[in-house]
Short mmCIF file of C-alpha atoms in Angstrom, two decimals:
data_model
loop_
_atom_site.label_atom_id
_atom_site.label_comp_id
_atom_site.label_asym_id
_atom_site.label_seq_id
_atom_site.Cartn_x
_atom_site.Cartn_y
_atom_site.Cartn_z
CA MET A 1 66.44 55.04 -113.56
CA SER A 2 68.06 51.66 -113.14
CA GLY A 3 70.39 50.57 -115.91
CA ARG A 4 68.79 47.14 -116.13
CA TYR A 5 65.85 48.70 -117.85
CA LEU A 6 68.11 50.31 -120.55
CA PRO A 7 67.77 48.61 -123.88
CA LYS A 8 70.76 47.58 -125.93
CA ALA A 9 71.28 49.95 -128.87
CA ASP A 10 73.02 48.61 -131.95
CA LYS A 11 72.52 51.85 -133.88
CA PRO A 12 73.51 55.48 -132.94
CA THR A 13 70.81 57.40 -131.16
CA GLU A 14 69.65 60.83 -132.19
CA LEU A 15 71.78 62.39 -129.37
CA ASP A 16 74.92 60.74 -130.67
CA GLU A 17 74.21 62.02 -134.12
CA LEU A 18 73.74 65.52 -132.69
CA GLU A 19 77.07 65.40 -130.88
CA GLN A 20 78.80 64.15 -133.98
CA ASP A 21 77.35 67.04 -135.94
CA ASN A 22 78.55 69.50 -133.31
CA HIS A 23 82.06 68.13 -133.47
CA ARG A 24 82.08 68.15 -137.22
CA ASN A 25 80.90 71.70 -137.47
CA GLY A 26 83.46 73.04 -134.91
CA ASP A 27 82.13 76.60 -135.20
CA SER A 28 80.29 76.73 -131.87
CA SER A 29 81.73 78.51 -128.92
CA ASN A 30 82.73 76.82 -125.68
CA SER A 31 79.73 78.20 -123.84
CA ASP A 32 77.48 77.03 -126.55
CA SER A 33 79.28 73.74 -126.44
CA ALA A 34 78.69 73.42 -122.70
CA THR A 35 75.06 74.33 -123.06
CA ALA A 36 74.67 71.89 -125.89
CA ASP A 37 76.33 69.19 -123.85
CA GLN A 38 74.00 69.78 -120.95
CA THR A 39 70.98 69.81 -123.24
CA ALA A 40 72.11 66.67 -124.96
CA LYS A 41 72.61 64.97 -121.61
CA ASP A 42 69.14 65.95 -120.44
CA THR A 43 67.63 64.77 -123.68
CA ARG A 44 69.47 61.52 -123.44
CA ASP A 45 68.34 60.94 -119.89
CA ASP A 46 64.74 61.58 -120.92
CA LYS A 47 65.06 59.16 -123.82
CA GLU A 48 66.57 56.49 -121.63
CA GLU A 49 63.81 56.90 -119.04
CA GLU A 50 61.12 56.72 -121.73
CA THR A 51 62.70 53.67 -123.30
CA GLY A 52 62.88 51.92 -119.95
CA GLN A 53 59.24 52.65 -119.23
CA LYS A 54 58.26 51.20 -122.61
CA ALA A 55 60.23 48.05 -121.99
CA HIS A 56 58.68 47.70 -118.54
CA GLY A 57 55.18 48.17 -120.03
CA LYS A 58 55.83 45.49 -122.64
CA THR A 59 56.92 43.07 -119.96
CA ILE A 60 53.79 43.74 -117.93
CA ARG A 61 51.57 43.36 -120.99
CA ARG A 62 53.29 40.13 -121.90
CA GLY A 63 52.63 38.78 -118.43
CA LEU A 64 49.04 39.88 -118.53
CA LEU A 65 48.54 38.26 -121.91
CA LEU A 66 50.02 35.02 -120.67
CA THR A 67 47.82 35.14 -117.59
CA VAL A 68 44.70 35.92 -119.58
CA GLY A 69 45.58 33.19 -122.08
CA ALA A 70 46.04 30.68 -119.31
CA ILE A 71 42.75 31.69 -117.76
CA GLY A 72 41.04 31.47 -121.17
CA VAL A 73 42.47 28.03 -121.78
CA ALA A 74 41.30 26.92 -118.36
CA ILE A 75 37.83 28.33 -118.90
CA SER A 76 37.66 26.80 -122.38
CA SER A 77 38.73 23.47 -120.97
CA VAL A 78 36.07 23.63 -118.28
CA PHE A 79 33.37 24.63 -120.72
CA GLY A 80 34.59 22.08 -123.25
CA LEU A 81 34.50 19.36 -120.62
CA ARG A 82 31.03 20.38 -119.56
CA TRP A 83 29.90 20.54 -123.19
CA TRP A 84 31.28 17.06 -123.79
CA GLN A 85 29.60 15.75 -120.66
CA PHE A 86 26.33 17.41 -121.68
CA GLN A 87 26.51 16.01 -125.20
CA SER A 88 27.24 12.51 -123.89
CA THR A 89 24.16 12.54 -121.63
CA HIS A 90 21.77 14.58 -123.75
CA ALA A 91 20.30 14.41 -127.23
CA SER A 92 18.67 17.39 -128.85
CA THR A 93 16.97 18.32 -132.10
CA ASP A 94 15.10 21.27 -133.52
CA ASN A 95 13.46 19.09 -136.17
CA ALA A 96 10.35 18.89 -134.03
CA GLN A 97 6.85 20.26 -133.82
CA ILE A 98 3.93 20.30 -131.43
CA LYS A 99 0.95 18.34 -132.64
CA GLY A 100 -2.50 17.71 -131.24
CA HIS A 101 -5.67 15.71 -131.64
CA LEU A 102 -7.62 18.21 -133.71
CA SER A 103 -11.32 17.41 -133.99
CA PRO A 104 -12.66 18.48 -137.39
CA ILE A 105 -16.45 18.78 -137.33
CA SER A 106 -18.52 18.36 -140.48
CA ALA A 107 -22.21 18.23 -141.33
CA GLN A 108 -23.82 14.80 -140.95
CA VAL A 109 -26.95 15.70 -142.92
CA PRO A 110 -27.63 18.06 -145.83
CA ALA A 111 -29.46 21.06 -144.42
CA THR A 112 -29.42 24.84 -144.04
CA VAL A 113 -27.51 26.53 -141.22
CA GLN A 114 -30.02 28.07 -138.82
CA GLN A 115 -27.74 29.30 -136.00
CA VAL A 116 -24.01 29.63 -135.39
CA LEU A 117 -23.57 29.65 -131.61
CA VAL A 118 -19.78 30.16 -131.38
CA LYS A 119 -16.99 32.11 -133.02
CA ASP A 120 -13.32 31.49 -133.69
CA GLY A 121 -11.24 31.31 -130.53
CA ASP A 122 -14.11 30.48 -128.18
CA TYR A 123 -13.45 27.86 -125.53
CA VAL A 124 -16.16 25.19 -125.50
CA LYS A 125 -16.78 22.19 -123.30
CA ALA A 126 -17.61 18.74 -124.61
CA GLY A 127 -21.29 18.43 -125.52
CA ARG A 128 -21.93 22.13 -126.03
CA ALA A 129 -24.09 23.05 -129.02
CA LEU A 130 -22.04 24.78 -131.71
CA ILE A 131 -24.30 25.00 -134.77
CA ARG A 132 -28.01 24.38 -135.37
CA LEU A 133 -29.38 23.24 -138.72
CA GLU A 134 -32.96 23.49 -139.93
CA ASP A 135 -34.96 20.30 -139.25
CA GLN A 136 -38.40 20.82 -140.85
CA ASP A 137 -37.79 18.36 -143.68
CA LEU A 138 -36.33 15.83 -141.30
CA ASN A 139 -39.38 16.07 -139.03
CA LEU A 140 -41.55 15.16 -142.02
CA LYS A 141 -39.33 12.17 -142.65
CA VAL A 142 -39.82 11.09 -139.05
CA GLN A 143 -43.61 11.31 -139.39
CA GLN A 144 -43.47 9.29 -142.60
CA ALA A 145 -41.29 6.68 -140.92
CA VAL A 146 -43.76 6.44 -138.01
CA ALA A 147 -46.64 5.84 -140.44
CA ASN A 148 -44.69 3.20 -142.36
CA LEU A 149 -43.86 1.45 -139.11
CA ALA A 150 -47.51 1.37 -138.04
CA ALA A 151 -48.53 -0.12 -141.42
CA ALA A 152 -45.82 -2.76 -141.23
CA GLN A 153 -46.82 -3.71 -137.69
CA ALA A 154 -50.47 -4.09 -138.75
CA GLN A 155 -49.46 -6.33 -141.65
CA LEU A 156 -47.34 -8.40 -139.31
CA LYS A 157 -50.24 -8.85 -136.88
CA GLY A 158 -52.51 -10.08 -139.68
CA ALA A 159 -49.91 -12.56 -140.87
CA ARG A 160 -49.40 -13.87 -137.34
CA ASP A 161 -53.15 -14.36 -136.82
CA THR A 162 -53.48 -16.24 -140.12
CA VAL A 163 -50.58 -18.51 -139.30
CA SER A 164 -51.94 -19.14 -135.81
CA VAL A 165 -55.40 -20.19 -137.02
CA THR A 166 -54.09 -22.30 -139.87
CA SER A 167 -51.48 -23.96 -137.70
CA GLN A 168 -54.10 -24.99 -135.13
CA THR A 169 -56.78 -26.35 -137.55
CA ASN A 170 -54.74 -27.89 -140.34
CA PRO A 171 -53.02 -30.73 -138.43
CA THR A 172 -56.40 -31.97 -137.11
CA GLN A 173 -57.93 -31.80 -140.57
CA VAL A 174 -55.04 -33.73 -142.05
CA GLN A 175 -55.37 -36.42 -139.37
CA GLN A 176 -59.10 -36.69 -139.96
CA ALA A 177 -58.62 -36.98 -143.71
CA GLN A 178 -55.96 -39.63 -143.26
CA SER A 179 -58.20 -41.59 -140.86
CA ASN A 180 -61.08 -41.40 -143.34
CA LEU A 181 -58.77 -42.59 -146.11
CA ALA A 182 -57.69 -45.53 -144.01
CA ALA A 183 -61.34 -46.43 -143.32
CA LYS A 184 -62.20 -46.22 -147.01
CA GLU A 185 -59.24 -48.37 -147.92
CA ALA A 186 -60.36 -50.87 -145.25
CA ALA A 187 -63.86 -50.85 -146.80
CA VAL A 188 -62.33 -51.67 -150.18
CA SER A 189 -60.46 -54.55 -148.64
CA ALA A 190 -63.64 -55.79 -146.90
CA ALA A 191 -65.60 -55.53 -150.15
CA GLN A 192 -62.91 -57.50 -151.93
CA ALA A 193 -63.09 -60.16 -149.22
CA ASN A 194 -66.89 -60.33 -149.59
CA ILE A 195 -66.48 -60.69 -153.34
CA ASN A 196 -64.02 -63.51 -152.88
CA GLN A 197 -66.38 -65.21 -150.40
CA ALA A 198 -69.35 -64.80 -152.73
CA LEU A 199 -67.38 -66.21 -155.65
CA ALA A 200 -66.47 -69.20 -153.50
CA LYS A 201 -70.16 -69.72 -152.71
CA VAL A 202 -70.98 -69.48 -156.41
CA GLU A 203 -68.49 -72.21 -157.19
CA THR A 204 -69.91 -74.38 -154.42
CA ASN A 205 -73.49 -73.82 -155.51
CA GLN A 206 -72.61 -74.48 -159.15
CA ALA A 207 -71.10 -77.78 -158.06
CA ASN A 208 -74.31 -78.52 -156.17
CA VAL A 209 -76.31 -77.73 -159.34
CA ALA A 210 -74.17 -80.11 -161.36
CA GLN A 211 -74.60 -82.79 -158.71
CA ALA A 212 -78.37 -82.18 -158.61
CA GLN A 213 -78.52 -82.34 -162.41
CA THR A 214 -76.73 -85.67 -162.34
CA ALA A 215 -79.17 -86.94 -159.72
CA VAL A 216 -82.12 -85.78 -161.85
CA THR A 217 -80.73 -87.52 -164.90
CA LYS A 218 -80.16 -90.75 -162.97
CA THR A 219 -83.53 -90.76 -161.19
CA GLN A 220 -85.27 -89.88 -164.43
CA ALA A 221 -83.66 -92.87 -166.17
CA ASP A 222 -84.51 -95.13 -163.23
CA PHE A 223 -88.10 -93.91 -163.22
CA ARG A 224 -88.51 -94.57 -166.98
CA ARG A 225 -86.96 -98.03 -166.65
CA TYR A 226 -89.17 -98.85 -163.68
CA GLN A 227 -92.15 -97.51 -165.65
CA LEU A 228 -91.50 -100.03 -168.46
CA LEU A 229 -90.99 -102.81 -165.98
CA TYR A 230 -94.21 -101.90 -164.20
CA ASN A 231 -96.10 -101.85 -167.49
CA GLU A 232 -94.76 -105.31 -168.20
CA GLY A 233 -95.80 -106.37 -164.70
CA ALA A 234 -92.25 -107.13 -163.77
CA ILE A 235 -92.27 -104.92 -160.67
CA PRO A 236 -94.89 -103.91 -158.23
CA ALA A 237 -96.44 -100.42 -158.13
CA GLN A 238 -94.72 -99.62 -154.88
CA GLN A 239 -91.28 -99.90 -156.46
CA LEU A 240 -92.45 -97.65 -159.30
CA ASP A 241 -93.67 -95.07 -156.77
CA THR A 242 -90.31 -95.12 -155.05
CA ALA A 243 -88.53 -94.42 -158.34
CA ARG A 244 -91.03 -91.63 -159.09
CA ALA A 245 -90.46 -90.04 -155.69
CA ALA A 246 -86.68 -90.19 -156.13
CA TYR A 247 -86.97 -88.53 -159.51
CA GLU A 248 -89.23 -85.76 -158.22
CA ASN A 249 -86.95 -85.18 -155.24
CA ALA A 250 -83.92 -84.85 -157.54
CA GLN A 251 -85.80 -82.31 -159.63
CA ALA A 252 -86.66 -80.29 -156.53
CA GLU A 253 -83.01 -80.31 -155.37
CA LEU A 254 -81.94 -79.15 -158.86
CA VAL A 255 -84.34 -76.23 -158.69
CA ALA A 256 -83.12 -75.32 -155.21
CA ALA A 257 -79.47 -75.53 -156.35
CA ASN A 258 -80.13 -73.25 -159.32
CA LYS A 259 -81.90 -70.80 -157.02
CA THR A 260 -78.93 -70.80 -154.66
CA VAL A 261 -76.55 -70.15 -157.56
CA ALA A 262 -78.67 -67.20 -158.63
CA GLN A 263 -78.60 -65.81 -155.10
CA THR A 264 -74.81 -66.13 -154.80
CA ASN A 265 -74.37 -64.48 -158.20
CA ALA A 266 -76.47 -61.60 -156.94
CA GLU A 267 -74.30 -61.41 -153.84
CA VAL A 268 -71.18 -61.26 -156.02
CA LYS A 269 -72.59 -58.39 -158.02
CA ASN A 270 -73.60 -56.59 -154.83
CA THR A 271 -70.18 -56.95 -153.23
CA GLN A 272 -68.54 -55.85 -156.47
CA ALA A 273 -70.69 -52.73 -156.45
CA GLN A 274 -69.77 -52.12 -152.81
CA ARG A 275 -66.12 -52.47 -153.74
CA GLN A 276 -66.43 -49.90 -156.52
CA THR A 277 -68.16 -47.55 -154.11
CA ALA A 278 -65.38 -48.09 -151.56
CA ILE A 279 -62.75 -47.44 -154.24
CA ALA A 280 -64.48 -44.20 -155.15
CA ASP A 281 -64.59 -43.26 -151.47
CA VAL A 282 -60.85 -43.96 -151.24
CA GLU A 283 -60.16 -41.57 -154.11
CA VAL A 284 -62.29 -38.92 -152.43
CA ALA A 285 -60.45 -39.47 -149.14
CA ARG A 286 -57.11 -39.24 -150.87
CA GLY A 287 -58.19 -35.96 -152.42
CA GLN A 288 -59.14 -34.69 -149.00
CA VAL A 289 -55.75 -35.71 -147.59
CA SER A 290 -53.96 -33.95 -150.45
CA GLU A 291 -56.10 -30.87 -149.92
CA ARG A 292 -55.27 -30.80 -146.22
CA GLN A 293 -51.60 -31.32 -146.97
CA VAL A 294 -51.70 -28.45 -149.45
CA SER A 295 -53.26 -26.39 -146.69
CA GLY A 296 -50.26 -27.35 -144.56
CA GLN A 297 -48.00 -26.07 -147.30
CA ASN A 298 -50.02 -22.88 -147.26
CA VAL A 299 -49.11 -22.60 -143.59
CA THR A 300 -45.45 -22.63 -144.63
CA VAL A 301 -46.16 -19.94 -147.20
CA GLN A 302 -48.05 -17.96 -144.58
CA LYS A 303 -45.11 -18.29 -142.19
CA ASP A 304 -42.82 -16.97 -144.92
CA GLN A 305 -45.19 -14.05 -145.37
CA GLN A 306 -45.09 -13.49 -141.63
CA GLN A 307 -41.29 -13.36 -141.71
CA GLN A 308 -41.43 -10.90 -144.60
CA ALA A 309 -43.84 -8.74 -142.62
CA GLN A 310 -41.54 -8.93 -139.61
CA ALA A 311 -38.60 -7.88 -141.80
CA GLN A 312 -40.64 -4.95 -143.07
CA VAL A 313 -41.31 -3.93 -139.47
CA ALA A 314 -37.58 -4.07 -138.71
CA GLN A 315 -36.87 -2.03 -141.82
CA ALA A 316 -39.47 0.56 -140.82
CA GLN A 317 -38.00 0.71 -137.31
CA ALA A 318 -34.52 1.27 -138.75
CA ALA A 319 -35.85 4.00 -141.04
CA LEU A 320 -37.51 5.69 -138.06
CA ALA A 321 -34.34 5.45 -135.97
CA LEU A 322 -32.31 6.89 -138.86
CA ALA A 323 -34.74 9.79 -139.28
CA GLN A 324 -34.63 10.53 -135.55
CA GLN A 325 -30.85 10.33 -135.58
CA GLN A 326 -30.70 12.76 -138.48
CA ILE A 327 -32.75 15.20 -136.42
CA ASN A 328 -30.19 14.83 -133.65
CA TYR A 329 -27.51 15.63 -136.22
CA THR A 330 -29.09 19.04 -136.80
CA VAL A 331 -27.64 20.12 -133.44
CA ILE A 332 -23.87 19.95 -133.92
CA LYS A 333 -22.11 19.56 -130.57
CA ALA A 334 -18.49 19.71 -129.46
CA PRO A 335 -17.01 16.20 -129.30
CA THR A 336 -14.38 17.35 -126.81
CA SER A 337 -13.39 20.39 -124.80
CA GLY A 338 -11.17 22.87 -126.61
CA TYR A 339 -10.97 26.03 -128.66
CA VAL A 340 -12.96 26.72 -131.82
CA GLY A 341 -11.00 27.21 -135.04
CA GLN A 342 -11.50 27.18 -138.81
CA LEU A 343 -15.15 28.24 -138.44
CA THR A 344 -16.62 28.47 -141.95
CA ALA A 345 -20.35 27.99 -141.30
CA GLN A 346 -22.66 30.97 -141.84
CA VAL A 347 -26.36 31.42 -141.16
CA GLY A 348 -28.40 30.53 -144.25
CA GLN A 349 -25.62 28.49 -145.79
CA LYS A 350 -26.67 25.24 -147.47
CA VAL A 351 -24.30 22.53 -146.29
CA GLN A 352 -23.82 19.03 -147.61
CA MET A 353 -23.12 15.85 -145.72
CA GLY A 354 -19.40 15.66 -144.89
CA GLN A 355 -18.76 19.37 -145.50
CA PRO A 356 -16.28 20.77 -142.91
CA LEU A 357 -17.79 23.47 -140.72
CA LEU A 358 -15.26 24.07 -137.93
CA SER A 359 -12.65 22.40 -135.75
CA VAL A 360 -12.25 22.03 -132.00
CA VAL A 361 -8.64 22.08 -130.85
CA PRO A 362 -8.03 20.74 -127.33
CA LEU A 363 -5.07 22.45 -125.67
CA GLN A 364 -4.85 20.37 -122.51
CA THR A 365 -1.48 18.75 -122.06
CA ASP A 366 -3.02 15.31 -122.43
CA ALA A 367 -4.38 16.27 -125.85
CA ILE A 368 -1.18 17.65 -127.40
CA TYR A 369 2.14 15.96 -127.95
CA VAL A 370 5.50 16.36 -129.66
CA ASP A 371 6.75 14.59 -132.76
CA ALA A 372 10.52 15.04 -132.81
CA ASN A 373 12.91 13.64 -135.41
CA PHE A 374 16.30 12.59 -134.02
CA LYS A 375 19.31 11.51 -136.01
CA GLU A 376 19.85 7.79 -136.11
CA THR A 377 23.19 8.26 -134.33
CA ALA A 378 21.30 9.35 -131.21
CA LEU A 379 18.88 6.42 -131.22
CA GLY A 380 21.13 4.22 -129.08
CA LYS A 381 20.79 6.44 -126.03
CA LEU A 382 17.09 7.27 -126.35
CA HIS A 383 14.63 5.18 -124.34
CA ILE A 384 10.99 5.36 -123.47
CA GLY A 385 10.44 7.16 -120.19
CA GLU A 386 13.38 9.57 -120.47
CA LYS A 387 12.69 13.16 -119.52
CA ALA A 388 13.06 16.05 -121.94
CA GLU A 389 12.94 19.83 -122.00
CA VAL A 390 11.02 21.54 -124.77
CA GLU A 391 11.95 25.06 -125.86
CA VAL A 392 9.26 26.79 -127.88
CA ASP A 393 10.28 29.44 -130.39
CA ALA A 394 7.15 31.40 -129.53
CA TYR A 395 8.15 31.67 -125.85
CA PRO A 396 11.90 32.43 -125.61
CA GLY A 397 13.48 31.52 -122.29
CA LYS A 398 10.59 29.28 -121.27
CA THR A 399 10.97 25.49 -121.12
CA PHE A 400 8.30 22.82 -120.84
CA ASN A 401 8.74 19.32 -119.45
CA ALA A 402 7.98 16.23 -121.49
CA THR A 403 8.62 12.49 -121.51
CA ILE A 404 9.42 10.07 -124.32
CA ALA A 405 6.29 7.98 -124.89
CA GLY A 406 7.17 6.09 -128.04
CA ILE A 407 9.89 5.42 -130.60
CA SER A 408 9.01 4.78 -134.22
CA PRO A 409 9.70 1.21 -135.43
CA ALA A 410 11.23 2.61 -138.63
CA THR A 411 12.84 5.76 -139.93
CA GLY A 412 10.80 8.53 -141.44
CA SER A 413 11.98 7.74 -144.96
CA SER A 414 10.75 4.15 -144.62
CA PHE A 415 7.20 5.45 -144.29
CA ALA A 416 7.54 7.75 -147.29
CA LEU A 417 5.24 7.29 -150.27
CA LEU A 418 8.28 6.41 -152.38
CA PRO A 419 10.91 4.86 -150.07
CA PRO A 420 14.52 5.26 -151.22
CA ASP A 421 15.83 2.44 -153.38
CA ASN A 422 19.58 2.00 -153.70
CA VAL A 423 19.66 -1.13 -155.86
CA THR A 424 20.91 0.88 -158.86
CA GLY A 425 24.35 1.24 -157.29
CA ASN A 426 24.23 5.03 -156.98
CA PHE A 427 24.46 5.09 -153.20
CA ASN A 428 24.98 8.20 -151.12
CA LYS A 429 24.86 7.65 -147.41
CA VAL A 430 22.44 10.06 -145.79
CA VAL A 431 21.81 10.37 -142.09
CA GLN A 432 18.36 9.02 -141.33
CA TRP A 433 15.86 10.56 -138.94
CA VAL A 434 13.84 8.54 -136.44
CA PRO A 435 10.47 9.93 -135.26
CA ILE A 436 10.10 10.08 -131.47
CA ARG A 437 6.78 10.74 -129.70
CA LEU A 438 6.90 12.80 -126.47
CA VAL A 439 4.04 13.73 -124.18
CA PHE A 440 3.94 16.80 -121.98
CA ASP A 441 3.89 16.51 -118.21
CA PRO A 442 0.38 17.32 -116.90
CA ALA A 443 1.42 20.41 -114.91
CA THR A 444 3.89 21.88 -117.37
CA ASP A 445 1.42 24.19 -119.15
CA PRO A 446 -1.42 25.20 -116.82
CA GLN A 447 -2.16 28.30 -118.92
CA HIS A 448 -2.58 26.26 -122.12
CA ARG A 449 -0.14 28.35 -124.12
CA LEU A 450 1.11 25.50 -126.27
CA ARG A 451 -0.45 25.23 -129.71
CA PRO A 452 -0.27 22.51 -132.34
CA GLY A 453 2.10 23.45 -135.13
CA LEU A 454 4.58 25.50 -133.06
CA SER A 455 8.27 24.98 -133.83
CA ILE A 456 10.29 23.71 -130.89
CA LYS A 457 13.65 22.38 -129.80
CA VAL A 458 13.74 19.17 -127.77
CA THR A 459 16.57 18.20 -125.44
CA VAL A 460 16.39 14.72 -123.89
CA ASP A 461 18.24 13.85 -120.69
CA THR A 462 19.31 10.28 -121.40
CA THR A 463 20.21 9.64 -117.75
CA THR A 464 16.60 9.81 -116.59
CA GLY A 465 15.23 6.77 -118.44
CA THR A 466 14.07 3.66 -116.61
CA ASN A 467 13.26 1.44 -119.58
CA SER A 468 15.83 -0.97 -120.93
CA ALA A 469 16.75 -1.38 -124.54
CA SER A 470 14.66 -4.55 -124.70
CA THR A 471 11.64 -2.62 -123.51
CA GLN A 472 12.32 -0.01 -126.14
CA ALA A 473 12.58 -2.67 -128.81
CA GLY A 474 9.28 -4.11 -127.64
CA HIS A 475 7.66 -0.72 -128.00
#
């Protein structure tokens, strides 16, 4: 064994102590002493060899430890670098959940369940009948609505006919009455003119009577004077005859003038009577005009009645349409394709309007989405259009592809019923969470294994986005 592997001993070894004991005792024989020396030498050589091997093993272990440590540091550095690079280009959160556009289906009319055509978990296509309700009462309502509509239409027809007849005859009657009134008023005016003319004749004839009376008085005086002169023989008989003839002629003219005055007075009375008759005719004509005008107002009333009848027809039509629609509501159909869930309807059950009966859950990737809450510190590197991987707790080791479709305009706490208020001065800074909406890629789940409500972990690759920060802000 090479001496370089011998360790330095500051203390006596067990062999040295044995030799010292042998020397101190001094009672051993020379042969025993030689044997003891040889034994001690062999023991010492074995100890030295063992000690050297231990030292060599420690050196090897120390080298191995250093090598392993160096390798560990290198591996840790590599993994640390990769972790840092991953964290700088990715954002992840497990505060996320799958959600979907669930379609709750409720009764639209109060009725009794007649048939339940599906069960929980069934896949149904849009438009498939799910539940049938009894429709006997609703059919009676339809029949009643049909009868009401027929009655309203008949009433409307009668109102239209009345308005049509009245509208055609009334204007002509009003015009005729107005023309008659104008004629009667013209007759009154003519009668008044005749009266005025007759009165003028009366005045003229009365003047003629006065003139004739004057002539009679004068001729009478002349005749009497000539009579005296004739009796005295102062004038001849011929002159007396001339005076007599003049007197008689004046008397005849006076009689004729009085007769003319009487005739003109009769004419005045006649024209006055005609005027009164014309005035009475005017009043009658005015009454006829008013009556025809009132009939015109009746046309307006009849038109209002026609509109009311038309409104009643529209109301009856709406009632019929509603009754027919309620019959359609007795067949409850799937609004979209999906799986049946929360089925509570049972045959014979009396349901009320708005009562939930079941839900249809679409599981297509375009009908489900992810609502993930990211810390506000990650918002700066999240953009619409960036790709993400979704790990579902229900399917370990399986990832699904998704894309950021929207970023909430405010943090989740801002939309809370009672938003935080720090005006009191007791402020504790808390990391805020920003809701992010992600949509699944169309081909990522062909087997429709994803379900609304599943817990997930979302990891976004922030190097895959194409939208700028301004686009994000716009969204």
